[in-house]
Amino acid sequence: MTMHGSRIAIYGATGYIGELTARIAVERDLEPVLIGRGKRHVEEVARRLGLPWRIGALDDPEALDEALRDVSVVLNAAGPFSTTAGPLLDACIRTRTHYLDLSGEAVDFEAVRERHAELIEADVMAMPGGGFGVVPTDAIAVHLSRVLPGAKSLELSFQTVGGVSRGTATTLVAGLPTAGWQRRGGALVPARGAEQRRTIPDGMGGHLTVATNPWRADVVSAAESTGISDISTFTAMPGPVTALARIAPKVPWLFTSRPTRSALAALIRRLPPGPSEQQLAAGRTVVHGRATALDGSVAEAVLIGPEAYLFTAHAAAELLARTGAGAAVPGYRTPAQVHGPDLALTVPGTSLRDLARRAS
């Protein structure tokens, strides 16, 4: 592949996860260019981390192209990705710059996947979900597809322990009243939040209760990575969130009305920008996968990792480094499809363990 640039860049480093990723990148002796729309905030973060910076607003294509002029890969850390991915990906195609982002929603992955042919023609790779979004679940999916070749169905579940950023809270609230998907027979079919429950091992001798999370990007990414036709996604949700996930699709107007949106936005603004250093250190993540073959054979695995935002920052920095070094395949791609399941294990404190395999 011939690319015109050699630098790596982060768009949206003034946000919580963007700055955390930039900080981890610096600790790894990487030097990403920080790109954003507002000079004061971008310059402030860049000076704090000792990094170069540029201005390139998403609604200014010429400035954005100029900001990417010598960049080989850019990480989009600025949500909501339903708004930011399109303009930045357009600029990447124009400038032949590889694209990574931190999204984790199925609808955002579908939007990128639909541009596969365009990306191939431009010789550009687009890899959404370069953090906790799908890196660990994609690793489990590919691992299990190798352990149990010919698997027909796959269940992916996760739990996170730690704080939540304003951006994540905003995305969660926005998604509650919308329909989600699961994959059946290779096709995406409508599904509602928390409509099913499962009990899974937590990797430490106990169990977790998880509920349907139909907005997860894994219904798109795991199908691309493994070819498995039936994929279900679950999350360990607090009780109030589970209740909201069940209620919201039945009364969407309650969540989309202007008074409700204003009230929820006000509540979210009262949250801290993201987890504290103590929460980052104390948090953890559990990802579980179960694959089933036509003959009834089952394979399971569990991945234990650090707090989700910390996982994201380390995984994204690793992907920036690898892609900047030339590890890219044009088109829409998933993390484990390009880098294998061991990519997740580059995150400090992460382990992957097989559970008992059951034959038919």
Short mmCIF file of C-alpha atoms in Angstrom, two decimals:
data_model
loop_
_atom_site.label_atom_id
_atom_site.label_comp_id
_atom_site.label_asym_id
_atom_site.label_seq_id
_atom_site.Cartn_x
_atom_site.Cartn_y
_atom_site.Cartn_z
CA MET A 1 0.00 0.00 0.00
CA THR A 2 1.25 3.46 -0.87
CA MET A 3 0.22 6.22 1.53
CA HIS A 4 1.23 9.83 1.27
CA GLY A 5 1.71 10.43 5.01
CA SER A 6 3.77 9.04 7.83
CA ARG A 7 2.30 10.63 10.97
CA ILE A 8 -0.42 9.35 13.26
CA ALA A 9 -3.17 11.64 14.52
CA ILE A 10 -6.03 11.80 17.03
CA TYR A 11 -9.16 13.78 16.27
CA GLY A 12 -11.05 14.80 19.41
CA ALA A 13 -8.25 14.72 21.99
CA THR A 14 -9.98 17.44 24.03
CA GLY A 15 -12.59 14.91 25.17
CA TYR A 16 -12.05 12.52 28.08
CA ILE A 17 -11.19 9.36 26.13
CA GLY A 18 -9.31 11.27 23.44
CA GLU A 19 -6.96 12.86 25.95
CA LEU A 20 -6.55 9.58 27.86
CA THR A 21 -5.59 7.83 24.60
CA ALA A 22 -3.15 10.62 23.72
CA ARG A 23 -1.59 10.29 27.17
CA ILE A 24 -1.14 6.53 26.78
CA ALA A 25 0.33 7.10 23.30
CA VAL A 26 2.91 9.50 24.75
CA GLU A 27 3.80 6.94 27.43
CA ARG A 28 4.52 4.54 24.56
CA ASP A 29 6.82 7.10 22.90
CA LEU A 30 4.34 7.82 20.12
CA GLU A 31 3.81 11.38 18.93
CA PRO A 32 0.29 11.78 17.54
CA VAL A 33 -0.79 15.06 16.03
CA LEU A 34 -3.85 16.36 17.88
CA ILE A 35 -6.58 17.69 15.59
CA GLY A 36 -9.70 19.52 16.66
CA ARG A 37 -12.06 22.32 15.82
CA GLY A 38 -11.27 24.80 18.61
CA LYS A 39 -7.78 26.25 18.88
CA ARG A 40 -7.84 27.06 22.58
CA HIS A 41 -8.80 23.58 23.79
CA VAL A 42 -6.64 21.65 21.34
CA GLU A 43 -3.61 23.81 22.06
CA GLU A 44 -4.14 23.42 25.80
CA VAL A 45 -4.14 19.61 25.65
CA ALA A 46 -1.23 19.55 23.19
CA ARG A 47 0.91 21.75 25.42
CA ARG A 48 0.10 19.65 28.45
CA LEU A 49 1.25 16.49 26.62
CA GLY A 50 4.03 18.07 24.56
CA LEU A 51 2.40 17.17 21.23
CA PRO A 52 1.89 18.99 17.90
CA TRP A 53 -1.61 20.18 17.07
CA ARG A 54 -3.71 21.39 14.16
CA ILE A 55 -7.17 22.83 13.53
CA GLY A 56 -9.63 21.06 11.27
CA ALA A 57 -13.36 21.37 11.89
CA LEU A 58 -15.63 18.65 10.50
CA ASP A 59 -17.72 21.24 8.68
CA ASP A 60 -14.65 22.69 6.93
CA PRO A 61 -13.47 20.07 4.40
CA GLU A 62 -10.53 22.13 3.14
CA ALA A 63 -9.15 22.68 6.64
CA LEU A 64 -9.70 19.03 7.52
CA ASP A 65 -7.88 17.88 4.39
CA GLU A 66 -5.00 20.21 5.22
CA ALA A 67 -4.82 18.85 8.77
CA LEU A 68 -4.52 15.31 7.35
CA ARG A 69 -2.04 16.24 4.63
CA ASP A 70 0.86 14.13 5.98
CA VAL A 71 -1.07 11.74 8.22
CA SER A 72 -1.16 8.00 7.51
CA VAL A 73 -3.82 7.10 10.09
CA VAL A 74 -6.22 9.13 12.23
CA LEU A 75 -8.15 7.95 15.28
CA ASN A 76 -11.58 9.53 15.66
CA ALA A 77 -12.18 9.91 19.41
CA ALA A 78 -14.94 12.50 19.06
CA GLY A 79 -18.46 11.23 19.55
CA PRO A 80 -21.25 10.93 18.81
CA PHE A 81 -19.86 8.88 15.94
CA SER A 82 -23.18 8.96 14.12
CA THR A 83 -22.34 12.64 13.57
CA THR A 84 -18.56 12.72 13.34
CA ALA A 85 -17.66 9.54 11.45
CA GLY A 86 -19.12 10.57 8.10
CA PRO A 87 -17.29 13.88 7.58
CA LEU A 88 -13.99 12.54 8.92
CA LEU A 89 -14.18 9.38 6.85
CA ASP A 90 -14.94 11.52 3.77
CA ALA A 91 -11.74 13.46 4.46
CA CYS A 92 -9.78 10.23 4.94
CA ILE A 93 -10.94 8.96 1.55
CA ARG A 94 -9.99 12.25 -0.11
CA THR A 95 -6.54 12.31 1.52
CA ARG A 96 -5.90 8.53 1.48
CA THR A 97 -5.63 8.36 5.26
CA HIS A 98 -6.53 5.24 7.22
CA TYR A 99 -9.42 5.68 9.66
CA LEU A 100 -9.92 4.28 13.17
CA ASP A 101 -12.61 5.18 15.68
CA LEU A 102 -13.91 4.21 19.12
CA SER A 103 -17.56 3.58 18.30
CA GLY A 104 -19.41 0.59 19.68
CA GLU A 105 -22.89 0.86 18.18
CA ALA A 106 -24.15 -1.41 15.41
CA VAL A 107 -25.69 1.42 13.39
CA ASP A 108 -22.33 3.21 13.20
CA PHE A 109 -20.55 0.05 12.04
CA GLU A 110 -23.18 -0.56 9.38
CA ALA A 111 -22.65 2.96 8.04
CA VAL A 112 -18.92 2.27 7.62
CA ARG A 113 -19.43 -1.25 6.26
CA GLU A 114 -21.67 0.10 3.52
CA ARG A 115 -18.71 2.13 2.22
CA HIS A 116 -16.47 -0.94 1.79
CA ALA A 117 -16.24 -0.71 -2.02
CA GLU A 118 -15.50 3.01 -1.87
CA LEU A 119 -12.75 2.39 0.69
CA ILE A 120 -11.20 -0.36 -1.44
CA GLU A 121 -11.12 1.95 -4.44
CA ALA A 122 -9.44 4.68 -2.36
CA ASP A 123 -6.91 2.19 -0.91
CA VAL A 124 -8.02 3.21 2.59
CA MET A 125 -8.81 1.06 5.63
CA ALA A 126 -11.65 2.00 7.98
CA MET A 127 -11.73 0.18 11.32
CA PRO A 128 -14.41 1.32 13.75
CA GLY A 129 -14.49 0.04 17.33
CA GLY A 130 -10.78 0.37 18.04
CA GLY A 131 -11.27 0.44 21.81
CA PHE A 132 -13.46 -1.53 24.20
CA GLY A 133 -16.13 -1.00 21.52
CA VAL A 134 -15.25 -4.35 19.94
CA VAL A 135 -11.55 -5.18 20.44
CA PRO A 136 -12.12 -7.68 23.30
CA THR A 137 -15.40 -9.09 21.98
CA ASP A 138 -13.93 -9.39 18.49
CA ALA A 139 -10.98 -11.25 20.00
CA ILE A 140 -13.31 -13.70 21.76
CA ALA A 141 -15.37 -14.15 18.59
CA VAL A 142 -12.39 -14.98 16.37
CA HIS A 143 -10.82 -17.16 19.05
CA LEU A 144 -13.98 -19.24 19.43
CA SER A 145 -14.44 -19.53 15.67
CA ARG A 146 -10.98 -21.12 15.55
CA VAL A 147 -11.64 -23.38 18.54
CA LEU A 148 -14.97 -24.53 17.10
CA PRO A 149 -14.77 -24.36 13.30
CA GLY A 150 -18.19 -24.29 11.68
CA ALA A 151 -19.90 -22.70 14.67
CA LYS A 152 -23.42 -21.56 13.75
CA SER A 153 -24.29 -19.34 16.70
CA LEU A 154 -22.36 -17.00 18.97
CA GLU A 155 -23.32 -15.22 22.17
CA LEU A 156 -21.13 -12.33 23.33
CA SER A 157 -21.57 -10.74 26.76
CA PHE A 158 -19.67 -8.24 28.86
CA GLN A 159 -19.60 -6.45 32.18
CA THR A 160 -17.74 -3.26 33.03
CA VAL A 161 -16.89 -2.06 36.53
CA GLY A 162 -15.87 1.59 36.86
CA GLY A 163 -17.13 5.07 36.05
CA VAL A 164 -18.87 6.42 32.96
CA SER A 165 -18.06 9.43 30.80
CA ARG A 166 -20.55 12.07 29.72
CA GLY A 167 -20.13 10.91 26.13
CA THR A 168 -21.00 7.30 26.96
CA ALA A 169 -23.99 8.38 29.05
CA THR A 170 -25.24 10.54 26.18
CA THR A 171 -24.93 7.67 23.69
CA LEU A 172 -26.66 5.24 26.06
CA VAL A 173 -29.62 7.54 26.70
CA ALA A 174 -30.00 8.34 23.00
CA GLY A 175 -30.10 4.66 22.08
CA LEU A 176 -32.68 3.47 24.63
CA PRO A 177 -35.86 4.34 22.67
CA THR A 178 -34.47 3.10 19.34
CA ALA A 179 -34.75 -0.39 17.88
CA GLY A 180 -31.64 -2.53 17.89
CA TRP A 181 -30.55 -5.71 16.12
CA GLN A 182 -29.47 -9.27 16.61
CA ARG A 183 -28.26 -11.50 13.78
CA ARG A 184 -30.28 -14.50 12.64
CA GLY A 185 -29.51 -16.59 9.57
CA GLY A 186 -26.92 -14.03 8.51
CA ALA A 187 -29.41 -11.14 8.53
CA LEU A 188 -29.94 -8.34 11.04
CA VAL A 189 -33.36 -8.61 12.67
CA PRO A 190 -35.00 -6.10 15.03
CA ALA A 191 -34.55 -6.68 18.75
CA ARG A 192 -35.43 -4.83 21.95
CA GLY A 193 -33.21 -4.05 24.88
CA ALA A 194 -33.27 -6.51 27.81
CA GLU A 195 -35.76 -8.81 26.07
CA GLN A 196 -33.73 -11.90 27.06
CA ARG A 197 -31.48 -12.76 29.99
CA ARG A 198 -28.57 -15.14 30.41
CA THR A 199 -26.33 -16.27 33.27
CA ILE A 200 -22.64 -16.40 32.41
CA PRO A 201 -19.44 -17.24 34.33
CA ASP A 202 -17.52 -14.18 35.46
CA GLY A 203 -14.11 -15.81 35.11
CA MET A 204 -13.48 -15.69 38.85
CA GLY A 205 -15.64 -18.53 40.11
CA GLY A 206 -18.92 -16.64 40.15
CA HIS A 207 -21.69 -15.77 37.72
CA LEU A 208 -23.25 -12.69 36.16
CA THR A 209 -26.73 -11.99 34.86
CA VAL A 210 -26.71 -10.27 31.48
CA ALA A 211 -29.53 -8.89 29.33
CA THR A 212 -29.95 -8.33 25.60
CA ASN A 213 -28.01 -5.32 24.33
CA PRO A 214 -29.29 -4.97 20.74
CA TRP A 215 -27.26 -1.85 19.98
CA ARG A 216 -23.86 -3.53 20.26
CA ALA A 217 -21.66 -3.35 17.17
CA ASP A 218 -20.70 -7.01 17.54
CA VAL A 219 -23.74 -8.07 15.52
CA VAL A 220 -21.93 -6.40 12.59
CA SER A 221 -18.25 -6.86 13.45
CA ALA A 222 -18.33 -10.47 14.65
CA ALA A 223 -20.18 -11.52 11.50
CA GLU A 224 -17.46 -9.88 9.40
CA SER A 225 -14.67 -11.45 11.48
CA THR A 226 -16.05 -14.98 11.73
CA GLY A 227 -18.86 -15.56 9.21
CA ILE A 228 -21.07 -16.96 12.00
CA SER A 229 -24.72 -16.55 11.03
CA ASP A 230 -26.47 -16.15 14.41
CA ILE A 231 -25.05 -13.60 16.83
CA SER A 232 -26.60 -12.36 20.09
CA THR A 233 -25.17 -9.64 22.33
CA PHE A 234 -25.69 -9.13 26.05
CA THR A 235 -24.54 -6.75 28.78
CA ALA A 236 -24.62 -6.79 32.56
CA MET A 237 -26.88 -3.79 33.24
CA PRO A 238 -27.81 -2.13 36.53
CA GLY A 239 -31.44 -2.76 37.44
CA PRO A 240 -32.69 0.76 36.58
CA VAL A 241 -31.00 0.63 33.15
CA THR A 242 -32.57 -2.76 32.43
CA ALA A 243 -35.99 -1.36 33.29
CA LEU A 244 -35.44 1.70 31.08
CA ALA A 245 -34.27 -0.51 28.19
CA ARG A 246 -37.52 -2.45 28.40
CA ILE A 247 -39.78 0.59 28.75
CA ALA A 248 -38.19 3.02 26.30
CA PRO A 249 -39.15 1.30 23.00
CA LYS A 250 -42.78 1.11 24.16
CA VAL A 251 -43.01 4.84 24.94
CA PRO A 252 -40.26 6.44 22.80
CA TRP A 253 -41.98 9.83 22.95
CA LEU A 254 -41.23 9.93 26.67
CA PHE A 255 -37.50 9.90 25.90
CA THR A 256 -37.50 11.99 22.74
CA SER A 257 -39.68 14.89 23.88
CA ARG A 258 -37.92 18.21 24.33
CA PRO A 259 -38.53 18.46 28.12
CA THR A 260 -37.17 14.96 28.70
CA ARG A 261 -34.12 15.54 26.50
CA SER A 262 -33.39 18.79 28.32
CA ALA A 263 -33.72 17.15 31.73
CA LEU A 264 -31.49 14.20 30.77
CA ALA A 265 -28.90 16.52 29.23
CA ALA A 266 -28.83 18.55 32.44
CA LEU A 267 -28.29 15.38 34.49
CA ILE A 268 -25.48 14.22 32.20
CA ARG A 269 -23.76 17.61 32.45
CA ARG A 270 -23.58 17.07 36.21
CA LEU A 271 -21.52 13.91 35.70
CA PRO A 272 -17.72 14.12 35.87
CA PRO A 273 -16.00 14.08 32.44
CA GLY A 274 -15.04 10.46 33.00
CA PRO A 275 -13.71 7.97 35.57
CA SER A 276 -11.21 9.26 38.12
CA GLU A 277 -7.69 7.89 38.34
CA GLN A 278 -8.85 5.76 41.28
CA GLN A 279 -11.75 4.36 39.26
CA LEU A 280 -9.46 3.61 36.32
CA ALA A 281 -7.12 1.68 38.61
CA ALA A 282 -9.87 -0.21 40.46
CA GLY A 283 -12.15 -0.98 37.50
CA ARG A 284 -12.25 -4.16 35.48
CA THR A 285 -13.97 -5.74 32.50
CA VAL A 286 -15.28 -9.24 31.84
CA VAL A 287 -16.07 -10.50 28.33
CA HIS A 288 -17.63 -13.90 27.79
CA GLY A 289 -18.28 -15.79 24.58
CA ARG A 290 -20.18 -18.97 23.82
CA ALA A 291 -20.11 -20.60 20.37
CA THR A 292 -22.38 -23.46 19.38
CA ALA A 293 -22.10 -25.79 16.37
CA LEU A 294 -24.93 -27.49 14.47
CA ASP A 295 -24.22 -30.78 16.24
CA GLY A 296 -24.63 -29.12 19.64
CA SER A 297 -20.92 -28.84 20.47
CA VAL A 298 -20.15 -25.79 22.60
CA ALA A 299 -16.98 -23.78 23.21
CA GLU A 300 -16.69 -20.97 25.75
CA ALA A 301 -14.01 -18.46 26.67
CA VAL A 302 -13.68 -15.53 29.03
CA LEU A 303 -11.47 -12.46 28.78
CA ILE A 304 -10.60 -10.43 31.88
CA GLY A 305 -9.21 -6.93 31.42
CA PRO A 306 -8.74 -3.53 33.03
CA GLU A 307 -11.34 -0.76 33.31
CA ALA A 308 -13.10 -0.15 29.99
CA TYR A 309 -11.76 3.37 29.29
CA LEU A 310 -8.25 2.27 30.16
CA PHE A 311 -8.68 -0.73 27.89
CA THR A 312 -9.85 1.58 25.12
CA ALA A 313 -6.90 3.94 25.44
CA HIS A 314 -4.32 1.13 25.33
CA ALA A 315 -6.02 -0.72 22.46
CA ALA A 316 -6.42 2.47 20.42
CA ALA A 317 -2.78 3.45 20.95
CA GLU A 318 -1.71 -0.03 19.83
CA LEU A 319 -3.85 0.22 16.70
CA LEU A 320 -2.47 3.66 15.90
CA ALA A 321 1.07 2.31 16.19
CA ARG A 322 0.39 -0.80 14.10
CA THR A 323 -1.57 1.00 11.40
CA GLY A 324 0.98 3.80 11.24
CA ALA A 325 3.66 1.16 10.73
CA GLY A 326 1.80 -0.22 7.71
CA ALA A 327 -0.46 -2.93 9.14
CA ALA A 328 -3.58 -2.02 7.16
CA VAL A 329 -5.89 -3.77 4.71
CA PRO A 330 -8.06 -1.51 2.51
CA GLY A 331 -11.81 -1.59 3.07
CA TYR A 332 -14.02 -1.95 6.12
CA ARG A 333 -12.15 -4.14 8.60
CA THR A 334 -12.46 -5.33 12.19
CA PRO A 335 -9.65 -5.39 14.77
CA ALA A 336 -9.30 -9.18 15.10
CA GLN A 337 -9.80 -9.68 11.36
CA VAL A 338 -6.60 -7.72 10.67
CA HIS A 339 -4.59 -8.32 13.85
CA GLY A 340 -5.95 -11.58 15.27
CA PRO A 341 -7.32 -12.18 18.77
CA ASP A 342 -3.95 -11.52 20.40
CA LEU A 343 -4.44 -7.78 19.78
CA ALA A 344 -6.61 -7.66 22.92
CA LEU A 345 -3.83 -9.27 24.94
CA THR A 346 -1.51 -6.32 24.24
CA VAL A 347 -3.61 -4.34 26.71
CA PRO A 348 -1.83 -4.52 30.10
CA GLY A 349 -3.61 -6.72 32.61
CA THR A 350 -5.66 -8.65 30.04
CA SER A 351 -5.96 -12.44 29.88
CA LEU A 352 -7.99 -14.85 27.74
CA ARG A 353 -8.94 -18.27 29.06
CA ASP A 354 -10.87 -21.17 27.54
CA LEU A 355 -13.62 -22.69 29.63
CA ALA A 356 -14.70 -26.31 29.44
CA ARG A 357 -15.57 -27.37 25.90
CA ARG A 358 -18.59 -29.62 25.59
CA ALA A 359 -19.01 -32.07 22.71
CA SER A 360 -22.41 -33.00 21.33
#
